[in-house]
Tab-separated table of C-alpha atoms and ligand atoms in Angstrom:
chain	number	residue	atom	x	y	z
A	1	MET	CA	-3.636	-114.924	-44.775
A	2	SER	CA	-4.453	-116.704	-48.098
A	3	ALA	CA	-8.067	-117.325	-49.061
A	4	ILE	CA	-7.617	-121.100	-48.444
A	5	ALA	CA	-6.158	-120.494	-44.924
A	6	GLU	CA	-8.917	-118.073	-44.141
A	7	ASN	CA	-11.583	-120.578	-45.328
A	8	VAL	CA	-10.033	-123.369	-43.208
A	9	ARG	CA	-10.143	-121.094	-40.160
A	10	ALA	CA	-13.814	-120.320	-40.815
A	11	VAL	CA	-14.694	-124.009	-41.364
A	12	ARG	CA	-12.880	-124.992	-38.160
A	13	GLU	CA	-14.870	-122.371	-36.316
A	14	GLN	CA	-18.179	-123.788	-37.572
A	15	ILE	CA	-17.012	-127.339	-36.742
A	16	ALA	CA	-16.241	-126.256	-33.170
A	17	GLN	CA	-19.728	-124.776	-32.842
A	18	ALA	CA	-21.459	-127.908	-34.245
A	19	ALA	CA	-19.239	-130.135	-32.119
A	20	LYS	CA	-20.224	-128.188	-29.030
A	21	ILE	CA	-23.954	-128.529	-29.759
A	22	SER	CA	-23.439	-132.275	-29.940
A	23	GLY	CA	-21.460	-132.251	-26.656
A	24	ARG	CA	-18.001	-132.800	-28.057
A	25	GLY	CA	-14.860	-130.851	-28.589
A	26	ALA	CA	-13.487	-129.567	-31.955
A	27	GLY	CA	-10.549	-131.741	-31.556
A	28	GLU	CA	-12.696	-134.854	-31.913
A	29	ILE	CA	-13.648	-133.939	-35.514
A	30	THR	CA	-11.316	-134.901	-38.318
A	31	LEU	CA	-11.313	-132.308	-41.160
A	32	VAL	CA	-10.691	-133.836	-44.537
A	33	ALA	CA	-10.113	-131.390	-47.415
A	34	ALA	CA	-11.834	-132.783	-50.531
A	35	SER	CA	-9.419	-131.529	-53.126
A	36	LYS	CA	-10.637	-132.806	-56.436
A	37	MET	CA	-9.804	-130.373	-59.291
A	38	ASN	CA	-7.392	-128.400	-57.056
A	39	ASP	CA	-3.769	-128.526	-57.998
A	40	ALA	CA	-0.858	-129.624	-55.864
A	41	GLY	CA	-0.037	-126.032	-54.828
A	42	ARG	CA	-3.513	-125.522	-53.475
A	43	VAL	CA	-3.537	-128.843	-51.716
A	44	ARG	CA	-0.294	-127.843	-49.941
A	45	GLU	CA	-1.830	-124.548	-48.945
A	46	ALA	CA	-4.730	-126.424	-47.258
A	47	ILE	CA	-2.296	-128.745	-45.490
A	48	ALA	CA	-0.248	-125.763	-44.294
A	49	ALA	CA	-3.517	-124.293	-42.984
A	50	GLY	CA	-3.981	-127.295	-40.781
A	51	VAL	CA	-6.568	-129.734	-42.306
A	52	ASP	CA	-6.231	-133.209	-40.762
A	53	ALA	CA	-6.235	-135.046	-44.083
A	54	VAL	CA	-6.692	-134.655	-47.837
A	55	GLY	CA	-9.373	-136.691	-49.792
A	56	GLU	CA	-9.196	-137.428	-53.468
A	57	ASN	CA	-11.857	-138.786	-55.791
A	58	ARG	CA	-10.047	-139.782	-58.918
A	59	VAL	CA	-7.170	-142.256	-58.910
A	60	GLN	CA	-5.339	-140.571	-61.958
A	61	GLU	CA	-5.524	-137.149	-60.366
A	62	LEU	CA	-4.278	-138.473	-57.075
A	63	LEU	CA	-1.300	-140.269	-58.638
A	64	GLN	CA	-0.409	-137.114	-60.549
A	65	LYS	CA	-0.580	-134.831	-57.588
A	66	ARG	CA	1.164	-137.352	-55.443
A	67	ALA	CA	4.094	-137.363	-57.882
A	68	GLU	CA	4.193	-133.661	-57.481
A	69	GLY	CA	4.527	-133.972	-53.723
A	70	ALA	CA	1.119	-132.567	-52.916
A	71	TYR	CA	0.324	-134.747	-49.876
A	72	GLU	CA	3.574	-134.607	-47.891
A	73	GLY	CA	3.001	-134.174	-44.255
A	74	THR	CA	-0.641	-135.241	-44.222
A	75	SER	CA	-2.922	-138.263	-44.256
A	76	LEU	CA	-4.265	-139.238	-47.654
A	77	HIS	CA	-7.849	-140.533	-48.123
A	78	PHE	CA	-9.526	-141.951	-51.159
A	79	ILE	CA	-13.197	-140.750	-51.207
A	80	GLY	CA	-14.347	-141.382	-54.783
A	81	HIS	CA	-15.908	-144.243	-56.578
A	82	LEU	CA	-13.245	-146.934	-56.714
A	83	GLN	CA	-13.165	-149.370	-59.629
A	84	THR	CA	-11.769	-152.819	-58.834
A	85	ASN	CA	-9.151	-152.416	-61.594
A	86	LYS	CA	-7.794	-149.283	-59.885
A	87	VAL	CA	-7.552	-150.907	-56.441
A	88	ARG	CA	-3.846	-151.725	-56.910
A	89	ASP	CA	-3.139	-147.959	-57.387
A	90	VAL	CA	-4.541	-146.873	-53.977
A	91	VAL	CA	-3.846	-149.764	-51.647
A	92	GLY	CA	-0.798	-148.870	-49.584
A	93	VAL	CA	-0.798	-145.369	-51.117
A	94	CYS	CA	-3.738	-143.971	-49.117
A	95	ASP	CA	-3.896	-144.077	-45.367
A	96	LEU	CA	-7.646	-144.628	-45.596
A	97	ILE	CA	-10.037	-145.753	-48.298
A	98	GLU	CA	-13.262	-144.192	-47.308
A	99	SER	CA	-15.287	-145.462	-50.207
A	100	ALA	CA	-15.173	-149.301	-49.788
A	101	GLY	CA	-18.683	-149.939	-50.772
A	102	SER	CA	-19.013	-153.542	-51.701
A	103	ALA	CA	-17.836	-157.035	-50.584
A	104	ARG	CA	-16.207	-157.480	-53.952
A	105	LEU	CA	-14.129	-154.300	-53.599
A	106	LEU	CA	-13.140	-155.275	-50.024
A	107	GLU	CA	-11.962	-158.614	-51.304
A	108	GLU	CA	-9.875	-156.904	-53.932
A	109	ILE	CA	-8.420	-154.472	-51.558
A	110	GLY	CA	-7.547	-157.302	-49.175
A	111	ARG	CA	-5.908	-159.277	-51.969
A	112	ARG	CA	-3.714	-156.394	-52.911
A	113	ALA	CA	-2.857	-155.472	-49.307
A	114	VAL	CA	-1.802	-159.011	-48.538
A	115	ALA	CA	0.413	-159.079	-51.680
A	116	LEU	CA	2.045	-155.943	-50.324
A	117	GLY	CA	2.320	-157.334	-46.780
A	118	LEU	CA	0.204	-154.559	-45.250
A	119	THR	CA	-3.203	-154.002	-43.714
A	120	GLN	CA	-5.330	-151.397	-45.443
A	121	ASP	CA	-7.626	-149.160	-43.372
A	122	VAL	CA	-11.012	-148.587	-44.899
A	123	LEU	CA	-14.385	-147.221	-44.241
A	124	ILE	CA	-17.527	-149.033	-45.357
A	125	GLU	CA	-19.527	-146.797	-47.678
A	126	VAL	CA	-23.281	-147.026	-47.055
A	127	ASN	CA	-25.799	-146.063	-49.653
A	128	ILE	CA	-28.124	-144.660	-46.991
A	129	GLY	CA	-30.632	-143.217	-49.377
A	130	LYS	CA	-30.691	-146.418	-51.346
A	131	GLU	CA	-30.178	-144.475	-54.531
A	132	LYS	CA	-29.901	-146.167	-57.912
A	133	GLY	CA	-26.435	-146.069	-59.440
A	134	LYS	CA	-24.731	-144.826	-56.352
A	135	SER	CA	-21.966	-146.748	-54.618
A	136	GLY	CA	-22.178	-148.298	-51.144
A	137	VAL	CA	-23.818	-151.142	-49.477
A	138	PHE	CA	-27.554	-150.832	-48.582
A	139	PRO	CA	-28.253	-150.508	-44.785
A	140	GLU	CA	-29.838	-153.961	-44.744
A	141	GLU	CA	-26.751	-155.455	-46.281
A	142	LEU	CA	-24.298	-153.881	-43.797
A	143	ALA	CA	-24.287	-156.642	-41.138
A	144	GLU	CA	-23.569	-159.295	-43.682
A	145	THR	CA	-20.722	-157.133	-45.233
A	146	LEU	CA	-19.202	-156.633	-41.812
A	147	GLU	CA	-19.488	-160.267	-41.087
A	148	LYS	CA	-17.532	-160.945	-44.292
A	149	ILE	CA	-14.767	-158.627	-43.416
A	150	GLY	CA	-13.774	-161.037	-40.696
A	151	GLU	CA	-12.795	-163.541	-43.485
A	152	ILE	CA	-10.852	-161.074	-45.497
A	153	SER	CA	-7.132	-160.687	-44.625
A	154	GLY	CA	-5.423	-157.369	-45.183
A	155	VAL	CA	-8.424	-155.148	-44.432
A	156	SER	CA	-9.203	-153.258	-41.258
A	157	ALA	CA	-12.620	-151.461	-41.315
A	158	LEU	CA	-12.524	-148.326	-39.006
A	159	GLY	CA	-15.884	-147.023	-39.548
A	160	LEU	CA	-18.696	-145.920	-41.885
A	161	MET	CA	-18.927	-143.387	-44.712
A	162	ALA	CA	-21.967	-141.901	-46.474
A	163	VAL	CA	-22.918	-139.431	-49.192
A	164	PRO	CA	-26.570	-138.955	-48.561
A	165	PRO	CA	-28.994	-137.758	-51.253
A	166	ILE	CA	-29.203	-133.952	-51.653
A	167	LEU	CA	-32.742	-132.979	-50.959
A	168	GLY	CA	-32.291	-129.243	-51.011
A	169	PRO	CA	-32.327	-127.343	-47.736
A	170	GLU	CA	-29.797	-128.675	-45.174
A	171	ARG	CA	-32.414	-129.743	-42.664
A	172	GLU	CA	-33.772	-132.477	-44.926
A	173	ASN	CA	-30.392	-134.224	-44.873
A	174	ARG	CA	-30.610	-134.630	-41.250
A	175	ARG	CA	-32.774	-137.734	-41.445
A	176	PHE	CA	-30.003	-139.566	-43.359
A	177	PHE	CA	-27.368	-138.376	-40.917
A	178	ASP	CA	-29.445	-139.629	-38.028
A	179	ASP	CA	-29.963	-143.105	-39.750
A	180	MET	CA	-26.224	-143.364	-40.222
A	181	MET	CA	-25.495	-142.588	-36.620
A	182	LYS	CA	-27.969	-145.244	-35.601
A	183	LEU	CA	-26.251	-147.758	-37.699
A	184	PHE	CA	-22.876	-146.664	-36.332
A	185	ILE	CA	-23.960	-146.922	-32.605
A	186	ASP	CA	-25.658	-150.235	-33.294
A	187	ILE	CA	-22.459	-151.780	-34.888
A	188	GLN	CA	-20.307	-150.317	-32.006
A	189	GLY	CA	-22.401	-152.613	-29.680
A	190	LYS	CA	-21.523	-155.721	-31.616
A	191	LYS	CA	-18.377	-157.659	-32.267
A	192	TYR	CA	-17.001	-158.191	-35.765
A	193	ASP	CA	-13.549	-159.368	-36.634
A	194	ASN	CA	-11.402	-156.737	-38.373
A	195	VAL	CA	-13.953	-154.090	-37.642
A	196	SER	CA	-13.721	-151.216	-35.092
A	197	MET	CA	-16.239	-148.353	-35.401
A	198	GLN	CA	-14.013	-145.299	-34.841
A	199	TYR	CA	-15.055	-143.027	-37.606
A	200	LEU	CA	-18.318	-141.826	-38.994
A	201	SER	CA	-17.531	-139.782	-42.150
A	202	MET	CA	-20.420	-137.688	-43.463
A	203	GLY	CA	-21.100	-134.061	-44.291
A	204	MET	CA	-19.738	-131.809	-47.054
A	205	SER	CA	-19.573	-128.075	-47.470
A	206	ASP	CA	-23.229	-127.342	-47.253
A	207	SER	CA	-24.025	-130.014	-44.657
A	208	PHE	CA	-21.038	-130.635	-42.284
A	209	ARG	CA	-22.602	-128.721	-39.458
A	210	GLU	CA	-25.714	-130.825	-39.617
A	211	ALA	CA	-23.710	-134.038	-39.964
A	212	ILE	CA	-21.602	-133.125	-36.895
A	213	GLU	CA	-24.716	-132.359	-34.903
A	214	ALA	CA	-25.967	-135.794	-35.839
A	215	GLY	CA	-22.804	-137.462	-34.639
A	216	ALA	CA	-20.250	-137.326	-37.484
A	217	ASN	CA	-16.587	-137.203	-36.374
A	218	MET	CA	-15.081	-136.974	-39.856
A	219	VAL	CA	-16.286	-134.442	-42.438
A	220	ARG	CA	-15.083	-134.029	-46.038
A	221	VAL	CA	-15.159	-130.420	-47.112
A	222	GLY	CA	-14.271	-129.211	-50.590
A	223	SER	CA	-15.673	-125.990	-51.898
A	224	ALA	CA	-15.963	-124.276	-48.498
A	225	ILE	CA	-12.194	-124.571	-48.314
A	226	PHE	CA	-11.011	-124.247	-51.943
A	227	GLY	CA	-13.833	-122.155	-53.439
A	228	GLU	CA	-16.324	-123.292	-56.110
A	229	ARG	CA	-14.946	-125.958	-58.491
A	230	ARG	CA	-14.863	-124.895	-62.145
A	231	TYR	CA	-15.948	-127.684	-64.383
A	232	ASN	CA	-15.219	-127.329	-68.017
T	301	LIG	C1	-16.397	-133.492	-53.673
T	301	LIG	C2	-16.753	-134.341	-52.506
T	301	LIG	C3	-16.895	-133.826	-51.227
T	301	LIG	C4	-16.865	-132.311	-50.867
T	301	LIG	O1	-17.813	-131.659	-51.575
T	301	LIG	P1	-18.086	-130.042	-51.311
T	301	LIG	O2	-19.539	-129.871	-51.590
T	301	LIG	O3	-17.198	-129.361	-52.298
T	301	LIG	O4	-17.639	-129.816	-50.002
T	301	LIG	C5	-17.139	-134.687	-50.144
T	301	LIG	N1	-17.225	-135.982	-50.329
T	301	LIG	C6	-17.096	-136.557	-51.504
T	301	LIG	C7	-17.200	-138.025	-51.703
T	301	LIG	C8	-16.851	-135.723	-52.631
T	301	LIG	O5	-16.726	-136.265	-53.828
């Protein structure tokens, strides 16, 4: 077994344990391999090992690897910061844009989707820690943003996504995961056009167990699958 396949197996096992703790089955959790800085060959290895989707952060890198056939046979997510001038490169190319974090971006995505004659699935990114310089709508702006989606053609919001502040030990993340789960449940009880709360995407390599225990049903795992990224 390759290292990547072995890692995916180990991650799946931990997902199953965390799902069980929260009263769910492993099959209810979508595992997204966050593959930034890993080449097409490694992405294909992860797909062969059975991840449910692949998530990319950078548009340029995504287009390059896509041209190399990296994502065949899997669902492709965009999970990074998306600039409005790059929207045209990902709409209709990604199955899910997880990082739709402003009304302006949603409008731009809708415009492009309508031009292509399709509906783009998105998640609304929430800046749950209200951190400066981070993407995502603030929790108190969420209702207004969801209201607005009803007026935007070409966009279907399938849930929420968050990258909470890193506070050191895993446990401290839990508060933000719990806050996200509250928002998720709260919205499920309301009715917004073009919005259906199916996915709650939160948790990365060092926090996916905590996130699942708090209620996440989509996790984005990078280094625990591919190994440490080498920045140079
Ligand atoms: C890189 C990244 C991840 C995965 O991070 P790891 O710590 O390597 O698991 C998840 N979500 C987003 C948005 C990322 O950019």
